[in-house]
mmCIF file of C-alpha atoms and ligand atoms in Angstrom:
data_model
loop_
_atom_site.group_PDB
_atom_site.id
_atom_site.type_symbol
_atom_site.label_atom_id
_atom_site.label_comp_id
_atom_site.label_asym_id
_atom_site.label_seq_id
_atom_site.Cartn_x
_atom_site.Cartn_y
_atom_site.Cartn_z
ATOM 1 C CA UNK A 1102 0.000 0.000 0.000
ATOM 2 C CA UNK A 1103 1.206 3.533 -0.475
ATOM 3 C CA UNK A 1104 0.455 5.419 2.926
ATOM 4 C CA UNK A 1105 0.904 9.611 2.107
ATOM 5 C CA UNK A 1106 1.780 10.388 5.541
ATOM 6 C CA UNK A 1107 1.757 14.246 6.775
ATOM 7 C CA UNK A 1108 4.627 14.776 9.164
ATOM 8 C CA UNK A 1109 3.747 17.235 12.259
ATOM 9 C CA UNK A 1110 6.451 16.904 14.870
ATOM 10 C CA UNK A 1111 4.931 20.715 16.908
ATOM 11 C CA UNK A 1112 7.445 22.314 19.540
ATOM 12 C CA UNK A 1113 9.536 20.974 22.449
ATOM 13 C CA UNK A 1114 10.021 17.024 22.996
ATOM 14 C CA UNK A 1115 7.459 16.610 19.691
ATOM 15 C CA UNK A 1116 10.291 16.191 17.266
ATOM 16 C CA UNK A 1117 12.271 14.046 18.760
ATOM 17 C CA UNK A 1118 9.519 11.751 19.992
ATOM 18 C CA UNK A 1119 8.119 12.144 16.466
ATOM 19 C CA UNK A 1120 11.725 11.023 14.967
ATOM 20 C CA UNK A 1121 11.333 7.415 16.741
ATOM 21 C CA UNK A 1122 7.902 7.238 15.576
ATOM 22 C CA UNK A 1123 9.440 7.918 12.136
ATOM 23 C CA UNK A 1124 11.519 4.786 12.504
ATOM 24 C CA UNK A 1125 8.953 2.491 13.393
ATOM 25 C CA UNK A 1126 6.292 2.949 10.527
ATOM 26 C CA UNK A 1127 9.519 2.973 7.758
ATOM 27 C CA UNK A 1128 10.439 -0.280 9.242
ATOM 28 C CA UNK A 1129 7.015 -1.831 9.287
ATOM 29 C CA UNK A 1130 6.929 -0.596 5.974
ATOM 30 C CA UNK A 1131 9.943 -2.234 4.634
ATOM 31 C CA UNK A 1132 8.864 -5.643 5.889
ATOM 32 C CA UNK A 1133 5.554 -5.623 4.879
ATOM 33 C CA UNK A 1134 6.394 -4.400 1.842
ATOM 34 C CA UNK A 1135 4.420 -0.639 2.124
ATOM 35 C CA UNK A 1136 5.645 2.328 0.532
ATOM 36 C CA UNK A 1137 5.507 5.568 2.372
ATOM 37 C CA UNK A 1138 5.735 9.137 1.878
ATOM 38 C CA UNK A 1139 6.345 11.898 4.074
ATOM 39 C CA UNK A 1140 4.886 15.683 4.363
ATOM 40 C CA UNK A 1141 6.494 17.868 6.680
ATOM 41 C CA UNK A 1142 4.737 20.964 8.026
ATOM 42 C CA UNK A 1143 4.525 23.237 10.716
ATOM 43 C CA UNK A 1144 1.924 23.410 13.775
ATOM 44 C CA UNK A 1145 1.931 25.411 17.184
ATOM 45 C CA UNK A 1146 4.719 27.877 18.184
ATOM 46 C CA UNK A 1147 7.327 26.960 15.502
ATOM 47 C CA UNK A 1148 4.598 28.086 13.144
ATOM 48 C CA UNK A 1149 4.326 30.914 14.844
ATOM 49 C CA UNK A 1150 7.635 32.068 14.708
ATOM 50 C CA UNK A 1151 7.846 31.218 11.010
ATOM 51 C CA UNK A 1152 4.149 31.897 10.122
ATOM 52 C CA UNK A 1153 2.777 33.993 12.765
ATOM 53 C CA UNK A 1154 -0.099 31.503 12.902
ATOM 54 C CA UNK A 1155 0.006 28.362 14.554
ATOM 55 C CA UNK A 1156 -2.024 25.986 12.009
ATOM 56 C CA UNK A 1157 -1.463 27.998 8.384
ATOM 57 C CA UNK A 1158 -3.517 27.331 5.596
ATOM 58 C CA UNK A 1159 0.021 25.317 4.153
ATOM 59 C CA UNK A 1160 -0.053 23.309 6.933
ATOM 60 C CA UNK A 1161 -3.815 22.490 6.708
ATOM 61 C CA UNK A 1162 -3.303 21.598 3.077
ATOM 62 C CA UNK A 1163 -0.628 19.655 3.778
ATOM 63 C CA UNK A 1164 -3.215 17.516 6.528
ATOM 64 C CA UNK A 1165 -5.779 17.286 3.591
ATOM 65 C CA UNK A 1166 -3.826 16.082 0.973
ATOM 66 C CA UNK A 1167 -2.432 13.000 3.575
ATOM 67 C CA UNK A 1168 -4.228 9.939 4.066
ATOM 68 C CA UNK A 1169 -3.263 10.622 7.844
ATOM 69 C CA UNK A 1170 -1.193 13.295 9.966
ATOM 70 C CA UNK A 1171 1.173 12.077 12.692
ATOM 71 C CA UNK A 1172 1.300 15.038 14.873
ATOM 72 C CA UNK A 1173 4.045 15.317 18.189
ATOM 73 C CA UNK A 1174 2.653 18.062 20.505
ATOM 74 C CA UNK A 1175 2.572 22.131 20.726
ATOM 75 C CA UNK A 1176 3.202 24.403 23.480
ATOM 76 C CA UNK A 1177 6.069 26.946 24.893
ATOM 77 C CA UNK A 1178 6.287 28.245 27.905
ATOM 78 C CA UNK A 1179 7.097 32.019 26.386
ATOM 79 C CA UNK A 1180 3.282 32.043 25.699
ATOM 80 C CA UNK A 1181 2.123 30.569 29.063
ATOM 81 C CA UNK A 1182 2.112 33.401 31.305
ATOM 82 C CA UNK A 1183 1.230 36.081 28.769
ATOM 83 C CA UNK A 1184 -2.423 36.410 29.211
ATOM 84 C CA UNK A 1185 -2.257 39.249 26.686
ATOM 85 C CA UNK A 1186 -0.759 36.978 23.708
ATOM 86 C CA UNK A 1187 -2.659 36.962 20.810
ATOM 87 C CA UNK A 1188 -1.556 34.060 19.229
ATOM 88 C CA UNK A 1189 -0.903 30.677 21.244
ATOM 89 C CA UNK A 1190 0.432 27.135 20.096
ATOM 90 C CA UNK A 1191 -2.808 25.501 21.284
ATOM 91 C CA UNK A 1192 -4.991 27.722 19.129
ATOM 92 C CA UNK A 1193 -3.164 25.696 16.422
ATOM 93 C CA UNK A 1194 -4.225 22.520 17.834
ATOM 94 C CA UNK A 1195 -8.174 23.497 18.280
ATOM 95 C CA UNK A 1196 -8.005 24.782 14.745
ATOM 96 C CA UNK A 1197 -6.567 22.021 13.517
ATOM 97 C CA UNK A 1198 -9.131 20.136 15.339
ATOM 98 C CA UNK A 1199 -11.901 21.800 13.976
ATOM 99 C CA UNK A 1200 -10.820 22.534 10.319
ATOM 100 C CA UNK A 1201 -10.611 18.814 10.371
ATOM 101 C CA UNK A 1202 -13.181 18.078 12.007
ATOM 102 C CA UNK A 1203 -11.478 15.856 14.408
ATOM 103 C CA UNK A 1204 -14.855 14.951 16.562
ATOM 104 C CA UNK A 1205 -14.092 11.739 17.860
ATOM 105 C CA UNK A 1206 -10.955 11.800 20.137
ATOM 106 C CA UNK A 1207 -10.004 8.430 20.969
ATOM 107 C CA UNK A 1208 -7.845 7.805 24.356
ATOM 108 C CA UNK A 1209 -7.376 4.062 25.002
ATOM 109 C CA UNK A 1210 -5.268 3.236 28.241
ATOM 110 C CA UNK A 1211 -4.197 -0.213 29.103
ATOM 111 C CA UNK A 1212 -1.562 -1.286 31.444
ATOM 112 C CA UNK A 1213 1.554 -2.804 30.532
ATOM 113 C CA UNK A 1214 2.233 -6.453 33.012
ATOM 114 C CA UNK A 1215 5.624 -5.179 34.089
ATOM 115 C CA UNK A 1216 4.612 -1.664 34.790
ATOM 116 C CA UNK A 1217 1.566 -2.075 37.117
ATOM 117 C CA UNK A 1218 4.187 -1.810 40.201
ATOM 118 C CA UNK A 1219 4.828 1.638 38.719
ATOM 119 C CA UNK A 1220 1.480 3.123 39.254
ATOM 120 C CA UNK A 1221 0.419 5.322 41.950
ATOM 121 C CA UNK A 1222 -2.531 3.191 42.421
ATOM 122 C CA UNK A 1223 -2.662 -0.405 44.410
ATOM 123 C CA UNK A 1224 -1.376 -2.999 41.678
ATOM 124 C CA UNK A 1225 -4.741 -4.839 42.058
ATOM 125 C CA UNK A 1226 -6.796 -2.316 40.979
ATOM 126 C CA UNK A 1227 -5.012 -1.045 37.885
ATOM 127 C CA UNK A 1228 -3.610 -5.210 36.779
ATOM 128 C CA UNK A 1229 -5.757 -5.852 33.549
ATOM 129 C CA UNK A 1230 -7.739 -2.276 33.346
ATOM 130 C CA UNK A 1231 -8.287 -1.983 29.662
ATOM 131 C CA UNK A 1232 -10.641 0.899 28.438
ATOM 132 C CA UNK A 1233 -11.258 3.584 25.780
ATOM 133 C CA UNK A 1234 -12.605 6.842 26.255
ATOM 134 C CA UNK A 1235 -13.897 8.772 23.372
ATOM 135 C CA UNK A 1236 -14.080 12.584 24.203
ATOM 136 C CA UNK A 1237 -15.974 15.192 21.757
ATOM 137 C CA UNK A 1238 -13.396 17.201 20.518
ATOM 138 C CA UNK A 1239 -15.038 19.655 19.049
ATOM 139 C CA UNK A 1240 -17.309 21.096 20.536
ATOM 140 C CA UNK A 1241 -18.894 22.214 24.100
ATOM 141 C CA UNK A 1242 -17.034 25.055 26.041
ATOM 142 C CA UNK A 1243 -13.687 24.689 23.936
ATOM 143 C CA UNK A 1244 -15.558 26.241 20.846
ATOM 144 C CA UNK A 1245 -19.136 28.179 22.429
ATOM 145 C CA UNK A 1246 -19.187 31.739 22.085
ATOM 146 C CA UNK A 1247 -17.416 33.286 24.890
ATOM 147 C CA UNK A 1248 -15.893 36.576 25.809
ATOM 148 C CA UNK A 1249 -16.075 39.265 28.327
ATOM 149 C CA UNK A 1250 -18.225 41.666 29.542
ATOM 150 C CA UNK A 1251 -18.432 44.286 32.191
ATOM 151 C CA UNK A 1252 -15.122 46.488 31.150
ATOM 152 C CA UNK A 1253 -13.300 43.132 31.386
ATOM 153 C CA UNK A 1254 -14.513 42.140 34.680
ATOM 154 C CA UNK A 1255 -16.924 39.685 33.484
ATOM 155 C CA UNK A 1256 -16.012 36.398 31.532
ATOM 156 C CA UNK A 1257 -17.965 33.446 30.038
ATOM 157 C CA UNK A 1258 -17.687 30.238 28.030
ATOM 158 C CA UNK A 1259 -20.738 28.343 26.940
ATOM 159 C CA UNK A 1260 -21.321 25.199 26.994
ATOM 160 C CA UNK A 1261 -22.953 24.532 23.751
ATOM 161 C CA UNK A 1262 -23.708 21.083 22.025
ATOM 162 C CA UNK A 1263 -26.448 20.280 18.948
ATOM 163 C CA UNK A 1264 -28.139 16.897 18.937
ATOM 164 C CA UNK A 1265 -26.184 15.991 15.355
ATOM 165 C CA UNK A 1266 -22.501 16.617 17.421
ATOM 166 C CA UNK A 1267 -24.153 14.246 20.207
ATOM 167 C CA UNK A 1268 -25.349 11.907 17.840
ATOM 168 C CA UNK A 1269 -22.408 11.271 15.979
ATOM 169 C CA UNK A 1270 -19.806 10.918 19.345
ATOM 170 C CA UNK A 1271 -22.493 8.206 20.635
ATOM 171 C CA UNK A 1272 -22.812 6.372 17.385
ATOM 172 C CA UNK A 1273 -18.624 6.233 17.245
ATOM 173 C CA UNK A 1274 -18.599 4.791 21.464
ATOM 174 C CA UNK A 1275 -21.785 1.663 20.058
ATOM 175 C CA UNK A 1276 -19.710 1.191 17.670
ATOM 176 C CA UNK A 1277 -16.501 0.956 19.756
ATOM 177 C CA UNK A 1278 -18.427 -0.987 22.399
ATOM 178 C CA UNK A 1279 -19.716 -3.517 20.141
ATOM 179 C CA UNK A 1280 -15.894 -4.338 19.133
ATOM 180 C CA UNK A 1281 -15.228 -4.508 22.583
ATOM 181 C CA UNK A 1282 -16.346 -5.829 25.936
ATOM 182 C CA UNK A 1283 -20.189 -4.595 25.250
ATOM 183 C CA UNK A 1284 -20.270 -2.227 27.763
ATOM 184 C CA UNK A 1285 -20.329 1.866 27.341
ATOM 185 C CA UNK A 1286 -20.725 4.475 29.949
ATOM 186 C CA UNK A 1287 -21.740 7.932 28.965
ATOM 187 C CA UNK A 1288 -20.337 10.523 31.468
ATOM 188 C CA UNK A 1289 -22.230 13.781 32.224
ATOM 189 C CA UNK A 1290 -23.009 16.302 34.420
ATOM 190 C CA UNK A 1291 -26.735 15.956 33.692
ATOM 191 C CA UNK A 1292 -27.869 16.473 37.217
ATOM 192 C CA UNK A 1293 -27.249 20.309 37.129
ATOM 193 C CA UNK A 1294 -26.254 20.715 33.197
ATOM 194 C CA UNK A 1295 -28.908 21.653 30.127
ATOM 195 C CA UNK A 1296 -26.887 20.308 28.036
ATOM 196 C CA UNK A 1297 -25.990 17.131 29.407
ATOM 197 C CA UNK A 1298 -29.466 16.571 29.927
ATOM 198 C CA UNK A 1299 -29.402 16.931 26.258
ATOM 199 C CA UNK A 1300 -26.186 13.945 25.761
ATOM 200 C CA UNK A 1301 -28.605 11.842 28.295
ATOM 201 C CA UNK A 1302 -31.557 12.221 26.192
ATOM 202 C CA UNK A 1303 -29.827 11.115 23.123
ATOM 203 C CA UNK A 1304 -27.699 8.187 24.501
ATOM 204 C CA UNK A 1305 -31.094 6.668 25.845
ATOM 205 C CA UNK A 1306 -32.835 6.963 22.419
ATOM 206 C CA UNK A 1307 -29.978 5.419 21.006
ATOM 207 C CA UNK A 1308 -29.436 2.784 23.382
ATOM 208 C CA UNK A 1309 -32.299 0.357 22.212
ATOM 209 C CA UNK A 1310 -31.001 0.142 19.053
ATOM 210 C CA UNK A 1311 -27.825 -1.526 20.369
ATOM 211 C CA UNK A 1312 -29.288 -4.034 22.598
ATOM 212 C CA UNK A 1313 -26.270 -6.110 23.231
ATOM 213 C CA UNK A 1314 -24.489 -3.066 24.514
ATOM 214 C CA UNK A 1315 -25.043 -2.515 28.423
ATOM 215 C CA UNK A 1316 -25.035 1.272 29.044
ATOM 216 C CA UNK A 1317 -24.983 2.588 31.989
ATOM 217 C CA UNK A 1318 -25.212 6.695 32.832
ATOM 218 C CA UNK A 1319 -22.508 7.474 35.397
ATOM 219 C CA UNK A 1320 -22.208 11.806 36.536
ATOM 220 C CA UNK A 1321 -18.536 13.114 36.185
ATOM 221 C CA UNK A 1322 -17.748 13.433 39.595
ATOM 222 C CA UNK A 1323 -18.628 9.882 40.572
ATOM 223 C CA UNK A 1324 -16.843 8.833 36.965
ATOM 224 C CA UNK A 1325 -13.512 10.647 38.054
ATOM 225 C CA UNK A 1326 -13.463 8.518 41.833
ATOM 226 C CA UNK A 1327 -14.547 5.230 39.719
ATOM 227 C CA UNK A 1328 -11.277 5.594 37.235
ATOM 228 C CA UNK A 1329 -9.079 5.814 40.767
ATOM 229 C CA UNK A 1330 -11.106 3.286 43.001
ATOM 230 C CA UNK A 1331 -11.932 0.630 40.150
ATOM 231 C CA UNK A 1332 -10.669 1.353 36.772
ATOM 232 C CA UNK A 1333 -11.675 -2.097 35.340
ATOM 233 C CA UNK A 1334 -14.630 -1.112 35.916
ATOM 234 C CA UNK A 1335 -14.895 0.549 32.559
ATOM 235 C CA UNK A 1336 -14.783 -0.773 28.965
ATOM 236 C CA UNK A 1337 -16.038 2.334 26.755
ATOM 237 C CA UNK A 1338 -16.241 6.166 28.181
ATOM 238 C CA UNK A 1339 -17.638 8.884 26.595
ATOM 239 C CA UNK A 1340 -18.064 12.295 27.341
ATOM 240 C CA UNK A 1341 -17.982 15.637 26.148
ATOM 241 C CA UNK A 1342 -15.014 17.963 25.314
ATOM 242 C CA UNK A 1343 -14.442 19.437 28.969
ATOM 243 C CA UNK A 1344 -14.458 16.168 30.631
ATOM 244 C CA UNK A 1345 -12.853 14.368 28.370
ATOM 245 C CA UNK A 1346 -9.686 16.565 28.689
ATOM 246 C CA UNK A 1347 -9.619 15.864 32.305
ATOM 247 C CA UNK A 1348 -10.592 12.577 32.682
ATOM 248 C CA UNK A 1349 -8.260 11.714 30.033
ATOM 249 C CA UNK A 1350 -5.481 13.110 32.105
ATOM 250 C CA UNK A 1351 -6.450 11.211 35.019
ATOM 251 C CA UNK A 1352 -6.840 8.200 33.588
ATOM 252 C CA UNK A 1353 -3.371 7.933 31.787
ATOM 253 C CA UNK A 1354 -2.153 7.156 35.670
ATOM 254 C CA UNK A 1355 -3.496 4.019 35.561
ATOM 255 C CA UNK A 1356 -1.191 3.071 32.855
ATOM 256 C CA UNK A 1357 1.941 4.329 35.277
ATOM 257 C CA UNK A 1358 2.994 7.156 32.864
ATOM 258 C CA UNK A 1359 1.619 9.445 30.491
ATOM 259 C CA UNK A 1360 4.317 8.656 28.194
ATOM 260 C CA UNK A 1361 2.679 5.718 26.825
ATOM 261 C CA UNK A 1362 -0.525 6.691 26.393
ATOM 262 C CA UNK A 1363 -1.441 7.517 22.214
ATOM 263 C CA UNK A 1364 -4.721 8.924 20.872
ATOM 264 C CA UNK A 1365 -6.111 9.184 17.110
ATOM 265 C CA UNK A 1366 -8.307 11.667 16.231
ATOM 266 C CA UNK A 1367 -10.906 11.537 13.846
ATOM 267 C CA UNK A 1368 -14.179 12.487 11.954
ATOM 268 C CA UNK A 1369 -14.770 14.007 8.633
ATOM 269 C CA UNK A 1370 -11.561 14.700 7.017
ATOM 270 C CA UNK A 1371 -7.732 13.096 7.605
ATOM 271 C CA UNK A 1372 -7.061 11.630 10.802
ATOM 272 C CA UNK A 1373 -4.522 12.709 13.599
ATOM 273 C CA UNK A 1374 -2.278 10.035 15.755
ATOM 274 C CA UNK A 1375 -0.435 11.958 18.106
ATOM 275 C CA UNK A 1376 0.614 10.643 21.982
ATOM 276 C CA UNK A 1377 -1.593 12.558 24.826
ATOM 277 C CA UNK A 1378 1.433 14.054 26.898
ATOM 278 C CA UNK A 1379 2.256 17.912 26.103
ATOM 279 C CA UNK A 1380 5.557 19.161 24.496
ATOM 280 C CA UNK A 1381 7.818 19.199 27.870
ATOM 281 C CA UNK A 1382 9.204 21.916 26.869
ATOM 282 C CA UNK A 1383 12.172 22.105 29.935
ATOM 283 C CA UNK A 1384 13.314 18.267 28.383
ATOM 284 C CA UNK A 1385 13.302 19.365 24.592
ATOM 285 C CA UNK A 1386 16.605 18.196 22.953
ATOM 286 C CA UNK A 1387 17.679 16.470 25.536
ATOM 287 C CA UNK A 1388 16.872 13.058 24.296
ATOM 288 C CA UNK A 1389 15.186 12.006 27.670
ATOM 289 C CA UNK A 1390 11.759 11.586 26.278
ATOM 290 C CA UNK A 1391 9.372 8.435 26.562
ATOM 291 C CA UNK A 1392 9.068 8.085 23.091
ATOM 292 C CA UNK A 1393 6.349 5.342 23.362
ATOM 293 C CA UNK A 1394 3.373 6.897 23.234
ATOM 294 C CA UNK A 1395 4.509 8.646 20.126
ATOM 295 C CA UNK A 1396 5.297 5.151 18.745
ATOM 296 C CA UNK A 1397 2.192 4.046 19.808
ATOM 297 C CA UNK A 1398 0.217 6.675 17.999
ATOM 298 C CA UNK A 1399 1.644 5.337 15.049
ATOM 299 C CA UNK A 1400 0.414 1.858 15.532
ATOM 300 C CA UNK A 1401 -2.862 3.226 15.939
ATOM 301 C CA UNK A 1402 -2.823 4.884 12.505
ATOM 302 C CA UNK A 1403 -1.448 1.724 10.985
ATOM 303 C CA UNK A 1404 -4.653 0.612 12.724
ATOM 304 C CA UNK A 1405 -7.467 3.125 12.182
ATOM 305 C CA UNK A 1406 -6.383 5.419 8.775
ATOM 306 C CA UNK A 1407 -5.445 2.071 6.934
ATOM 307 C CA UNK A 1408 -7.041 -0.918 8.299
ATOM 308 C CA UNK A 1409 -3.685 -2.287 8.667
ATOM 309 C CA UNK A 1410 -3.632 -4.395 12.039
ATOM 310 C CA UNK A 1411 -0.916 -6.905 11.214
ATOM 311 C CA UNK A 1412 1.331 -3.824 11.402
ATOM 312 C CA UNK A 1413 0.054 -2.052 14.346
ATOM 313 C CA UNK A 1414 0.337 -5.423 15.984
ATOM 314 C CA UNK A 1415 3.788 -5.645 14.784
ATOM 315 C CA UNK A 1416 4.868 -2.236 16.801
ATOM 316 C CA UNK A 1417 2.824 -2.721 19.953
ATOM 317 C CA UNK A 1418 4.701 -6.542 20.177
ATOM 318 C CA UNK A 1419 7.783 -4.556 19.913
ATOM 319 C CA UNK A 1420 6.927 -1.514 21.935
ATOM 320 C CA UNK A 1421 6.033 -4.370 24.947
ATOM 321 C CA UNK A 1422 8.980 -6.389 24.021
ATOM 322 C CA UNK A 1423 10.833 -2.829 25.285
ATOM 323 C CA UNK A 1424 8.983 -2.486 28.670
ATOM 324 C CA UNK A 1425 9.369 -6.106 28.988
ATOM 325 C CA UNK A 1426 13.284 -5.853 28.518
ATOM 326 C CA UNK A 1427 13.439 -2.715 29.928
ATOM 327 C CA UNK A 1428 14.810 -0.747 27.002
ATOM 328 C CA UNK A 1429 12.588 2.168 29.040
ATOM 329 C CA UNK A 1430 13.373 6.167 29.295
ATOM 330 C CA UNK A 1431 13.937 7.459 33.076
ATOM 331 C CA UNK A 1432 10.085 7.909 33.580
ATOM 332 C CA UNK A 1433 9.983 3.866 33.778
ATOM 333 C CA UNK A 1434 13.262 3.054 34.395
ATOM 334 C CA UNK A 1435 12.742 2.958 38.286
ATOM 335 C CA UNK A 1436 16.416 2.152 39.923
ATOM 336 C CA UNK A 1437 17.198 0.445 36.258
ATOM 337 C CA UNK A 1438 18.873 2.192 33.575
ATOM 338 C CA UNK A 1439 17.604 4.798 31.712
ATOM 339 C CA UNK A 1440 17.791 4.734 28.263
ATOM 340 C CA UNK A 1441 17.761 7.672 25.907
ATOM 341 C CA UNK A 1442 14.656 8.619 23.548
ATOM 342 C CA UNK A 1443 17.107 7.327 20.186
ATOM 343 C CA UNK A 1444 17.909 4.589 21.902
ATOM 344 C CA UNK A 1445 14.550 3.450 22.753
ATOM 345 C CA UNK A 1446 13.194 4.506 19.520
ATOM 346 C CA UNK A 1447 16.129 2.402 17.547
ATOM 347 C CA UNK A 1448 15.415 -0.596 19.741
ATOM 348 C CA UNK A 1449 12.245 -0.947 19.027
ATOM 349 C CA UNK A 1450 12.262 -0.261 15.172
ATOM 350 C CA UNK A 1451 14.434 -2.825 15.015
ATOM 351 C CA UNK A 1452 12.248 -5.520 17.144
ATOM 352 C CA UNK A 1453 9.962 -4.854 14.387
ATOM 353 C CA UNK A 1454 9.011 -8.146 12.840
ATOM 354 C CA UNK A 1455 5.695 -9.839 10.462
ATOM 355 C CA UNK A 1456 5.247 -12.569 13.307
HETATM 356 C C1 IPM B 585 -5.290 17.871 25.175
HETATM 357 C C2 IPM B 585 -4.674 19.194 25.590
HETATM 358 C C3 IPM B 585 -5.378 20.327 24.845
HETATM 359 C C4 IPM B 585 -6.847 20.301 25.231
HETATM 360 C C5 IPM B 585 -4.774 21.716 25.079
HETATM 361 C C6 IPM B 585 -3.284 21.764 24.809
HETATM 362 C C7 IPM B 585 -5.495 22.762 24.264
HETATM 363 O O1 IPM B 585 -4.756 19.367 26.980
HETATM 364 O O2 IPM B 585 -5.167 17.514 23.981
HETATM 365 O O3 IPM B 585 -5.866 17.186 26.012
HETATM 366 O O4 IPM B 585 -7.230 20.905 26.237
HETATM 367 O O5 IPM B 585 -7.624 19.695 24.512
HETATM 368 MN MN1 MN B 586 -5.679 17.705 28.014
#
């Protein structure tokens, strides 16, 4: 197959997470025989710099005309503490999300055997937690009008969601569920919110018409003490944009780190793999990365933009072979050695193998 693959590695640890990535799809490609080819462009604050935009129309183009974007992470810390800045690296992400139309963010976390001593949590409860959530990702309060009032002194966001962008986010976590353990829990706030009154509405006229899946209604707050207490609870989340972002964060401690935690992205136009951590700016070029959740990203677009599962199979054997040798980065290395982000990136593209 020929995969047209658009390259964005973003700011801070991005590229050189992105760079071991890089090394794993071209050698699953040269054993099973794909041919790929590579788009470079520029997203967040090194688009900035060069563009003064942070997703540029050549960038977008460059997403459209791929059959997928593998994307490393934005963000530096120059814009952080400006409240005043007019541009920001994350406006490049949320416009890239929406130009795309990226709706359906999807966050699996699993635990890796040799890592479960590393979570925070008690071993039993995280040993064999294996779930997905699927977060809206765009819309709700990351894209409602908002603004100030009052001189200034007054500020809102709204929380605004149609029944066609609920719909469509519920019809992607059957779906999911149905290829999984049969189980989905939609997460809301539908006690005290409109519009998750709304999501609640819709998820239990769509329930009947997946019968086999068992869907239960669960409000965020209890949802974010259920991913710490019992993760394994859970087979298929989903939830809107707000929530998603933080129970996403929360749950990647049940996997021990957040650098192996990968997401795709998708809806109506190309795809975006990209790992969920941020762009670490204070460990940029210093090779100390965990580069597996970048790698991982790339199994799942192996997976999801080409159907390909032999080959996202093929990494993820390799990427556990790591863990399980511990070819790991400091964040997993406990009182073992550390191993640098090239390092762990070569091992593992060379592990690569068709079975
Ligand atoms: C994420 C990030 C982004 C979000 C930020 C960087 C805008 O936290 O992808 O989860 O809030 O969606
Ligand atoms: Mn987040």
């Amino acid at each position: 197959m020929k995969l047209n693959i658009a390259l964005l590695p973003g700011d801070g640890i991005g590229p050189e997470v992105i760079d071991q990535a890089v090394k794993s799809v071209e050698a699953v490609c040269r054993i099973f025989g794909h041919e790929v080819s590579w788009h470079f462009a520029y997203a967040g604050a090194c688009a900035i710099d060069r563009y003064g935009d942070a997703f540029p129309d050549v960038t977008y183009q460059t997403c459209l005309d791929a059959d997928a974007v593998l994307f490393g992470a934005v963000g530096d810390p120059k814009y952080d503490n400006d409240p005043t800045a007019k541009v920001r690296p994350e406006q490049g992400l949320l416009a890239m999300r929406k130009k795309l139309g990226l709706y359906a963010n999807l966050r699996p976390v699993e635990t890796f055997k040799p890592l479960v001593h590393m979570s925070p949590l008690k071993e039993e409860l995280v040993d064999g937690a294996d779930f997905l959530v699927i977060r809206e990702l765009t819309g709700g309060m990351y894209f409602g009008e908002k603004g100030r009032l009052d001189g200034g002194d007054t500020a809102y966001d709204t929380n605004i969601y149609h029944r066609y962008e609920i719909e469509r986010i519920l019809r992607q976590a059957f779906e999911y569920a149905m290829r999984r353990r049969k189980h989905l829990t939609v997460v809301d706030k539908a006690n005290v919110l409109e519009s998750s009154r709304l999501w609640r509405q819709v998820a239990q006229e769509m329930a009947p018409t997946y019968p086999e899946v068992e869907t239960d209604y669960m409000f965020v707050d209890n949802a974010a003490m259920k991913l710490i207490t019992g993760p394994k609870f859970f087979d298929v989340i989903v939830t809107e944009n707000t929530f998603g972002d933080i129970l996403t964060d929360e749950a990647s401690v049940v996997s021990g780190s957040m650098g192996l935690l990968a997401s795709a992205s998708v809806g109506e136009k190309t795809g975006v793999y990209e790992p969920i951590h941020g762009s670490w700016p204070q460990a940029a070029g210093k090779d100390i990365a965990n580069p597996l959740a970048a790698i991982l990203s790339a199994a799942m677009m192996f997976e999801y933009a080409f159907g390909l599962m032999d080959e996202g199979r093929a990494i993820r054997k390799a990427v556990a072979d790591s863990i399980e040798n511990k070819i790991v980065t400091g964040d997993l290395a406990a009182s073992g050695k550390a191993f640098s982000t090239s390092e762990v990136g070569d091992w593992v593209a060379e592990r690569i193998v068709s079975e």
